mmCIF file with all atom_site columns, N, CA and C in Angstrom:
data_model
loop_
_atom_site.group_PDB
_atom_site.id
_atom_site.type_symbol
_atom_site.label_atom_id
_atom_site.label_alt_id
_atom_site.label_comp_id
_atom_site.label_asym_id
_atom_site.label_entity_id
_atom_site.label_seq_id
_atom_site.pdbx_PDB_ins_code
_atom_site.Cartn_x
_atom_site.Cartn_y
_atom_site.Cartn_z
_atom_site.occupancy
_atom_site.B_iso_or_equiv
_atom_site.pdbx_formal_charge
_atom_site.auth_seq_id
_atom_site.auth_comp_id
_atom_site.auth_asym_id
_atom_site.auth_atom_id
_atom_site.pdbx_PDB_model_num
ATOM 1   N N  . MET K 1 1  ? 85.119  118.029 103.313 1.00 50.00 ? 1  MET K N  1
ATOM 2   C CA . MET K 1 1  ? 85.917  118.363 102.147 1.00 50.00 ? 1  MET K CA 1
ATOM 3   C C  . MET K 1 1  ? 87.331  118.707 102.573 1.00 50.00 ? 1  MET K C  1
ATOM 4   N N  . SER K 1 2  ? 88.272  118.449 101.703 1.00 46.00 ? 2  SER K N  1
ATOM 5   C CA . SER K 1 2  ? 89.679  118.650 101.990 1.00 46.00 ? 2  SER K CA 1
ATOM 6   C C  . SER K 1 2  ? 90.179  119.937 101.333 1.00 46.00 ? 2  SER K C  1
ATOM 7   N N  . TYR K 1 3  ? 90.377  121.002 102.132 1.00 51.00 ? 3  TYR K N  1
ATOM 8   C CA . TYR K 1 3  ? 90.870  122.260 101.600 1.00 51.00 ? 3  TYR K CA 1
ATOM 9   C C  . TYR K 1 3  ? 92.240  122.602 102.146 1.00 51.00 ? 3  TYR K C  1
ATOM 10  N N  . GLU K 1 4  ? 92.905  121.680 102.816 1.00 56.00 ? 4  GLU K N  1
ATOM 11  C CA . GLU K 1 4  ? 94.197  121.943 103.416 1.00 56.00 ? 4  GLU K CA 1
ATOM 12  C C  . GLU K 1 4  ? 95.290  121.965 102.362 1.00 56.00 ? 4  GLU K C  1
ATOM 13  N N  . SER K 1 5  ? 96.466  122.498 102.744 1.00 64.00 ? 5  SER K N  1
ATOM 14  C CA . SER K 1 5  ? 97.586  122.529 101.812 1.00 64.00 ? 5  SER K CA 1
ATOM 15  C C  . SER K 1 5  ? 98.384  121.238 101.926 1.00 64.00 ? 5  SER K C  1
ATOM 16  N N  . GLY K 1 6  ? 99.336  121.070 101.032 1.00 70.00 ? 6  GLY K N  1
ATOM 17  C CA . GLY K 1 6  ? 100.148 119.865 101.033 1.00 70.00 ? 6  GLY K CA 1
ATOM 18  C C  . GLY K 1 6  ? 99.596  118.832 100.084 1.00 70.00 ? 6  GLY K C  1
ATOM 19  N N  . PRO K 1 7  ? 100.221 117.656 100.052 1.00 77.00 ? 7  PRO K N  1
ATOM 20  C CA . PRO K 1 7  ? 99.769  116.608 99.137  1.00 77.00 ? 7  PRO K CA 1
ATOM 21  C C  . PRO K 1 7  ? 98.313  116.234 99.390  1.00 77.00 ? 7  PRO K C  1
ATOM 22  N N  . TYR K 1 8  ? 97.619  115.973 98.327  1.00 85.00 ? 8  TYR K N  1
ATOM 23  C CA . TYR K 1 8  ? 96.216  115.581 98.409  1.00 85.00 ? 8  TYR K CA 1
ATOM 24  C C  . TYR K 1 8  ? 96.117  114.148 98.905  1.00 85.00 ? 8  TYR K C  1
ATOM 25  N N  . ARG K 1 9  ? 95.224  113.906 99.822  1.00 87.00 ? 9  ARG K N  1
ATOM 26  C CA . ARG K 1 9  ? 94.953  112.564 100.333 1.00 87.00 ? 9  ARG K CA 1
ATOM 27  C C  . ARG K 1 9  ? 93.480  112.273 100.102 1.00 87.00 ? 9  ARG K C  1
ATOM 28  N N  . VAL K 1 10 ? 93.200  111.210 99.388  1.00 92.00 ? 10 VAL K N  1
ATOM 29  C CA . VAL K 1 10 ? 91.824  110.826 99.091  1.00 92.00 ? 10 VAL K CA 1
ATOM 30  C C  . VAL K 1 10 ? 91.114  110.506 100.401 1.00 92.00 ? 10 VAL K C  1
ATOM 31  N N  . SER K 1 11 ? 89.930  111.070 100.583 1.00 95.00 ? 11 SER K N  1
ATOM 32  C CA . SER K 1 11 ? 89.187  110.850 101.825 1.00 95.00 ? 11 SER K CA 1
ATOM 33  C C  . SER K 1 11 ? 88.638  109.428 101.892 1.00 95.00 ? 11 SER K C  1
ATOM 34  N N  . ARG K 1 12 ? 88.407  108.966 103.104 1.00 95.00 ? 12 ARG K N  1
ATOM 35  C CA . ARG K 1 12 ? 87.811  107.636 103.307 1.00 95.00 ? 12 ARG K CA 1
ATOM 36  C C  . ARG K 1 12 ? 86.419  107.572 102.695 1.00 95.00 ? 12 ARG K C  1
ATOM 37  N N  . VAL K 1 13 ? 85.701  108.679 102.780 1.00 95.00 ? 13 VAL K N  1
ATOM 38  C CA . VAL K 1 13 ? 84.353  108.737 102.215 1.00 95.00 ? 13 VAL K CA 1
ATOM 39  C C  . VAL K 1 13 ? 84.410  108.497 100.704 1.00 95.00 ? 13 VAL K C  1
ATOM 40  N N  . LEU K 1 14 ? 85.346  109.160 100.039 1.00 97.00 ? 14 LEU K N  1
ATOM 41  C CA . LEU K 1 14 ? 85.467  108.994 98.591  1.00 97.00 ? 14 LEU K CA 1
ATOM 42  C C  . LEU K 1 14 ? 85.938  107.582 98.240  1.00 97.00 ? 14 LEU K C  1
ATOM 43  N N  . LEU K 1 15 ? 86.893  107.048 98.984  1.00 96.00 ? 15 LEU K N  1
ATOM 44  C CA . LEU K 1 15 ? 87.384  105.693 98.732  1.00 96.00 ? 15 LEU K CA 1
ATOM 45  C C  . LEU K 1 15 ? 86.281  104.652 98.872  1.00 96.00 ? 15 LEU K C  1
ATOM 46  N N  . ALA K 1 16 ? 85.295  104.933 99.711  1.00 97.00 ? 16 ALA K N  1
ATOM 47  C CA . ALA K 1 16 ? 84.202  103.986 99.944  1.00 97.00 ? 16 ALA K CA 1
ATOM 48  C C  . ALA K 1 16 ? 83.100  104.078 98.891  1.00 97.00 ? 16 ALA K C  1
ATOM 49  N N  . ARG K 1 17 ? 83.127  105.109 98.069  1.00 98.00 ? 17 ARG K N  1
ATOM 50  C CA . ARG K 1 17 ? 82.078  105.284 97.058  1.00 98.00 ? 17 ARG K CA 1
ATOM 51  C C  . ARG K 1 17 ? 82.250  104.292 95.914  1.00 98.00 ? 17 ARG K C  1
ATOM 52  N N  . PRO K 1 18 ? 81.191  103.568 95.562  1.00 98.00 ? 18 PRO K N  1
ATOM 53  C CA . PRO K 1 18 ? 81.267  102.608 94.457  1.00 98.00 ? 18 PRO K CA 1
ATOM 54  C C  . PRO K 1 18 ? 81.656  103.257 93.122  1.00 98.00 ? 18 PRO K C  1
ATOM 55  N N  . ASP K 1 19 ? 81.180  104.470 92.857  1.00 98.00 ? 19 ASP K N  1
ATOM 56  C CA . ASP K 1 19 ? 81.505  105.120 91.590  1.00 98.00 ? 19 ASP K CA 1
ATOM 57  C C  . ASP K 1 19 ? 82.991  105.464 91.499  1.00 98.00 ? 19 ASP K C  1
ATOM 58  N N  . PHE K 1 20 ? 83.586  105.839 92.627  1.00 98.00 ? 20 PHE K N  1
ATOM 59  C CA . PHE K 1 20 ? 85.017  106.142 92.637  1.00 98.00 ? 20 PHE K CA 1
ATOM 60  C C  . PHE K 1 20 ? 85.832  104.866 92.465  1.00 98.00 ? 20 PHE K C  1
ATOM 61  N N  . ARG K 1 21 ? 85.424  103.816 93.158  1.00 97.00 ? 21 ARG K N  1
ATOM 62  C CA . ARG K 1 21 ? 86.128  102.534 93.047  1.00 97.00 ? 21 ARG K CA 1
ATOM 63  C C  . ARG K 1 21 ? 86.060  102.000 91.612  1.00 97.00 ? 21 ARG K C  1
ATOM 64  N N  . THR K 1 22 ? 84.903  102.126 90.985  1.00 98.00 ? 22 THR K N  1
ATOM 65  C CA . THR K 1 22 ? 84.756  101.695 89.597  1.00 98.00 ? 22 THR K CA 1
ATOM 66  C C  . THR K 1 22 ? 85.644  102.526 88.685  1.00 98.00 ? 22 THR K C  1
ATOM 67  N N  . ALA K 1 23 ? 85.675  103.833 88.898  1.00 98.00 ? 23 ALA K N  1
ATOM 68  C CA . ALA K 1 23 ? 86.530  104.706 88.083  1.00 98.00 ? 23 ALA K CA 1
ATOM 69  C C  . ALA K 1 23 ? 87.995  104.295 88.210  1.00 98.00 ? 23 ALA K C  1
ATOM 70  N N  . CYS K 1 24 ? 88.418  103.950 89.401  1.00 96.00 ? 24 CYS K N  1
ATOM 71  C CA . CYS K 1 24 ? 89.808  103.520 89.600  1.00 96.00 ? 24 CYS K CA 1
ATOM 72  C C  . CYS K 1 24 ? 90.059  102.162 88.959  1.00 96.00 ? 24 CYS K C  1
ATOM 73  N N  . GLU K 1 25 ? 89.137  101.241 89.159  1.00 97.00 ? 25 GLU K N  1
ATOM 74  C CA . GLU K 1 25 ? 89.298  99.887  88.608  1.00 97.00 ? 25 GLU K CA 1
ATOM 75  C C  . GLU K 1 25 ? 89.343  99.886  87.082  1.00 97.00 ? 25 GLU K C  1
ATOM 76  N N  . THR K 1 26 ? 88.572  100.766 86.472  1.00 98.00 ? 26 THR K N  1
ATOM 77  C CA . THR K 1 26 ? 88.519  100.834 85.007  1.00 98.00 ? 26 THR K CA 1
ATOM 78  C C  . THR K 1 26 ? 89.499  101.863 84.442  1.00 98.00 ? 26 THR K C  1
ATOM 79  N N  . ARG K 1 27 ? 90.251  102.479 85.326  1.00 97.00 ? 27 ARG K N  1
ATOM 80  C CA . ARG K 1 27 ? 91.242  103.508 84.954  1.00 97.00 ? 27 ARG K CA 1
ATOM 81  C C  . ARG K 1 27 ? 90.597  104.682 84.225  1.00 97.00 ? 27 ARG K C  1
ATOM 82  N N  . ASP K 1 28 ? 89.408  105.031 84.694  1.00 97.00 ? 28 ASP K N  1
ATOM 83  C CA . ASP K 1 28 ? 88.691  106.188 84.155  1.00 97.00 ? 28 ASP K CA 1
ATOM 84  C C  . ASP K 1 28 ? 89.120  107.407 84.968  1.00 97.00 ? 28 ASP K C  1
ATOM 85  N N  . PHE K 1 29 ? 90.307  107.928 84.644  1.00 93.00 ? 29 PHE K N  1
ATOM 86  C CA . PHE K 1 29 ? 90.877  109.020 85.427  1.00 93.00 ? 29 PHE K CA 1
ATOM 87  C C  . PHE K 1 29 ? 90.057  110.298 85.327  1.00 93.00 ? 29 PHE K C  1
ATOM 88  N N  . ARG K 1 30 ? 89.423  110.510 84.212  1.00 95.00 ? 30 ARG K N  1
ATOM 89  C CA . ARG K 1 30 ? 88.567  111.695 84.068  1.00 95.00 ? 30 ARG K CA 1
ATOM 90  C C  . ARG K 1 30 ? 87.474  111.687 85.136  1.00 95.00 ? 30 ARG K C  1
ATOM 91  N N  . MET K 1 31 ? 86.807  110.524 85.297  1.00 97.00 ? 31 MET K N  1
ATOM 92  C CA . MET K 1 31 ? 85.759  110.415 86.304  1.00 97.00 ? 31 MET K CA 1
ATOM 93  C C  . MET K 1 31 ? 86.347  110.466 87.718  1.00 97.00 ? 31 MET K C  1
ATOM 94  N N  . ALA K 1 32 ? 87.466  109.802 87.927  1.00 95.00 ? 32 ALA K N  1
ATOM 95  C CA . ALA K 1 32 ? 88.093  109.809 89.254  1.00 95.00 ? 32 ALA K CA 1
ATOM 96  C C  . ALA K 1 32 ? 88.427  111.239 89.676  1.00 95.00 ? 32 ALA K C  1
ATOM 97  N N  . PHE K 1 33 ? 89.007  112.029 88.760  1.00 93.00 ? 33 PHE K N  1
ATOM 98  C CA . PHE K 1 33 ? 89.358  113.406 89.081  1.00 93.00 ? 33 PHE K CA 1
ATOM 99  C C  . PHE K 1 33 ? 88.105  114.258 89.337  1.00 93.00 ? 33 PHE K C  1
ATOM 100 N N  . ARG K 1 34 ? 87.060  114.025 88.567  1.00 96.00 ? 34 ARG K N  1
ATOM 101 C CA . ARG K 1 34 ? 85.798  114.761 88.802  1.00 96.00 ? 34 ARG K CA 1
ATOM 102 C C  . ARG K 1 34 ? 85.249  114.463 90.193  1.00 96.00 ? 34 ARG K C  1
ATOM 103 N N  . LEU K 1 35 ? 85.304  113.191 90.588  1.00 97.00 ? 35 LEU K N  1
ATOM 104 C CA . LEU K 1 35 ? 84.796  112.812 91.906  1.00 97.00 ? 35 LEU K CA 1
ATOM 105 C C  . LEU K 1 35 ? 85.674  113.374 93.018  1.00 97.00 ? 35 LEU K C  1
ATOM 106 N N  . MET K 1 36 ? 86.986  113.417 92.807  1.00 95.00 ? 36 MET K N  1
ATOM 107 C CA . MET K 1 36 ? 87.891  114.018 93.798  1.00 95.00 ? 36 MET K CA 1
ATOM 108 C C  . MET K 1 36 ? 87.532  115.482 94.014  1.00 95.00 ? 36 MET K C  1
ATOM 109 N N  . LYS K 1 37 ? 87.261  116.175 92.933  1.00 94.00 ? 37 LYS K N  1
ATOM 110 C CA . LYS K 1 37 ? 86.887  117.594 93.023  1.00 94.00 ? 37 LYS K CA 1
ATOM 111 C C  . LYS K 1 37 ? 85.528  117.756 93.695  1.00 94.00 ? 37 LYS K C  1
ATOM 112 N N  . LYS K 1 38 ? 84.565  116.935 93.274  1.00 96.00 ? 38 LYS K N  1
ATOM 113 C CA . LYS K 1 38 ? 83.201  117.068 93.786  1.00 96.00 ? 38 LYS K CA 1
ATOM 114 C C  . LYS K 1 38 ? 83.090  116.710 95.271  1.00 96.00 ? 38 LYS K C  1
ATOM 115 N N  . TYR K 1 39 ? 83.667  115.595 95.682  1.00 95.00 ? 39 TYR K N  1
ATOM 116 C CA . TYR K 1 39 ? 83.459  115.112 97.049  1.00 95.00 ? 39 TYR K CA 1
ATOM 117 C C  . TYR K 1 39 ? 84.558  115.498 98.036  1.00 95.00 ? 39 TYR K C  1
ATOM 118 N N  . ASP K 1 40 ? 85.783  115.749 97.547  1.00 94.00 ? 40 ASP K N  1
ATOM 119 C CA . ASP K 1 40 ? 86.868  116.150 98.440  1.00 94.00 ? 40 ASP K CA 1
ATOM 120 C C  . ASP K 1 40 ? 87.219  117.626 98.303  1.00 94.00 ? 40 ASP K C  1
ATOM 121 N N  . GLY K 1 41 ? 86.636  118.292 97.304  1.00 93.00 ? 41 GLY K N  1
ATOM 122 C CA . GLY K 1 41 ? 86.943  119.705 97.106  1.00 93.00 ? 41 GLY K CA 1
ATOM 123 C C  . GLY K 1 41 ? 88.361  119.931 96.621  1.00 93.00 ? 41 GLY K C  1
ATOM 124 N N  . ALA K 1 42 ? 88.964  118.923 96.007  1.00 91.00 ? 42 ALA K N  1
ATOM 125 C CA . ALA K 1 42 ? 90.347  119.023 95.553  1.00 91.00 ? 42 ALA K CA 1
ATOM 126 C C  . ALA K 1 42 ? 90.428  119.839 94.269  1.00 91.00 ? 42 ALA K C  1
ATOM 127 N N  . SER K 1 43 ? 91.331  120.820 94.257  1.00 88.00 ? 43 SER K N  1
ATOM 128 C CA . SER K 1 43 ? 91.550  121.629 93.056  1.00 88.00 ? 43 SER K CA 1
ATOM 129 C C  . SER K 1 43 ? 92.414  120.851 92.070  1.00 88.00 ? 43 SER K C  1
ATOM 130 N N  . GLN K 1 44 ? 92.525  121.354 90.861  1.00 85.00 ? 44 GLN K N  1
ATOM 131 C CA . GLN K 1 44 ? 93.388  120.714 89.867  1.00 85.00 ? 44 GLN K CA 1
ATOM 132 C C  . GLN K 1 44 ? 94.832  120.664 90.356  1.00 85.00 ? 44 GLN K C  1
ATOM 133 N N  . ASN K 1 45 ? 95.275  121.719 91.010  1.00 83.00 ? 45 ASN K N  1
ATOM 134 C CA . ASN K 1 45 ? 96.642  121.749 91.533  1.00 83.00 ? 45 ASN K CA 1
ATOM 135 C C  . ASN K 1 45 ? 96.847  120.700 92.622  1.00 83.00 ? 45 ASN K C  1
ATOM 136 N N  . ARG K 1 46 ? 95.873  120.553 93.500  1.00 84.00 ? 46 ARG K N  1
ATOM 137 C CA . ARG K 1 46 ? 95.977  119.531 94.558  1.00 84.00 ? 46 ARG K CA 1
ATOM 138 C C  . ARG K 1 46 ? 95.954  118.137 93.961  1.00 84.00 ? 46 ARG K C  1
ATOM 139 N N  . ILE K 1 47 ? 95.108  117.920 92.960  1.00 83.00 ? 47 ILE K N  1
ATOM 140 C CA . ILE K 1 47 ? 95.040  116.605 92.322  1.00 83.00 ? 47 ILE K CA 1
ATOM 141 C C  . ILE K 1 47 ? 96.364  116.293 91.621  1.00 83.00 ? 47 ILE K C  1
ATOM 142 N N  . ALA K 1 48 ? 97.014  117.305 91.063  1.00 81.00 ? 48 ALA K N  1
ATOM 143 C CA . ALA K 1 48 ? 98.268  117.101 90.357  1.00 81.00 ? 48 ALA K CA 1
ATOM 144 C C  . ALA K 1 48 ? 99.444  116.858 91.301  1.00 81.00 ? 48 ALA K C  1
ATOM 145 N N  . SER K 1 49 ? 99.275  117.171 92.580  1.00 76.00 ? 49 SER K N  1
ATOM 146 C CA . SER K 1 49 ? 100.320 116.902 93.564  1.00 76.00 ? 49 SER K CA 1
ATOM 147 C C  . SER K 1 49 ? 100.407 115.406 93.812  1.00 76.00 ? 49 SER K C  1
ATOM 148 N N  . PRO K 1 50 ? 101.482 114.947 94.448  1.00 74.00 ? 50 PRO K N  1
ATOM 149 C CA . PRO K 1 50 ? 101.534 113.509 94.775  1.00 74.00 ? 50 PRO K CA 1
ATOM 150 C C  . PRO K 1 50 ? 100.276 113.105 95.559  1.00 74.00 ? 50 PRO K C  1
ATOM 151 N N  . VAL K 1 51 ? 99.635  112.037 95.143  1.00 64.00 ? 51 VAL K N  1
ATOM 152 C CA . VAL K 1 51 ? 98.388  111.589 95.769  1.00 64.00 ? 51 VAL K CA 1
ATOM 153 C C  . VAL K 1 51 ? 98.681  110.433 96.710  1.00 64.00 ? 51 VAL K C  1
ATOM 154 N N  . GLU K 1 52 ? 98.329  110.607 97.996  1.00 65.00 ? 52 GLU K N  1
ATOM 155 C CA . GLU K 1 52 ? 98.496  109.550 98.978  1.00 65.00 ? 52 GLU K CA 1
ATOM 156 C C  . GLU K 1 52 ? 97.173  108.813 99.138  1.00 65.00 ? 52 GLU K C  1
ATOM 157 N N  . GLY K 1 53 ? 97.223  107.533 99.363  1.00 63.00 ? 53 GLY K N  1
ATOM 158 C CA . GLY K 1 53 ? 96.024  106.782 99.697  1.00 63.00 ? 53 GLY K CA 1
ATOM 159 C C  . GLY K 1 53 ? 95.308  106.122 98.534  1.00 63.00 ? 53 GLY K C  1
ATOM 160 N N  . LEU K 1 54 ? 95.848  106.232 97.341  1.00 59.00 ? 54 LEU K N  1
ATOM 161 C CA . LEU K 1 54 ? 95.201  105.581 96.197  1.00 59.00 ? 54 LEU K CA 1
ATOM 162 C C  . LEU K 1 54 ? 95.829  104.235 95.964  1.00 59.00 ? 54 LEU K C  1
#
């Protein structure tokens, strides 16, 4: 899980998940943000920061 400070970077594990990829492809941001929180431990503030790797 990603608990560091600074811009949020989507983990390789999350990028490889089919559910996350589908959420991105269908622009289901609600699901994408839920998965970021669940699998990367990203807070709302971290998610709202510039996102690298998407």
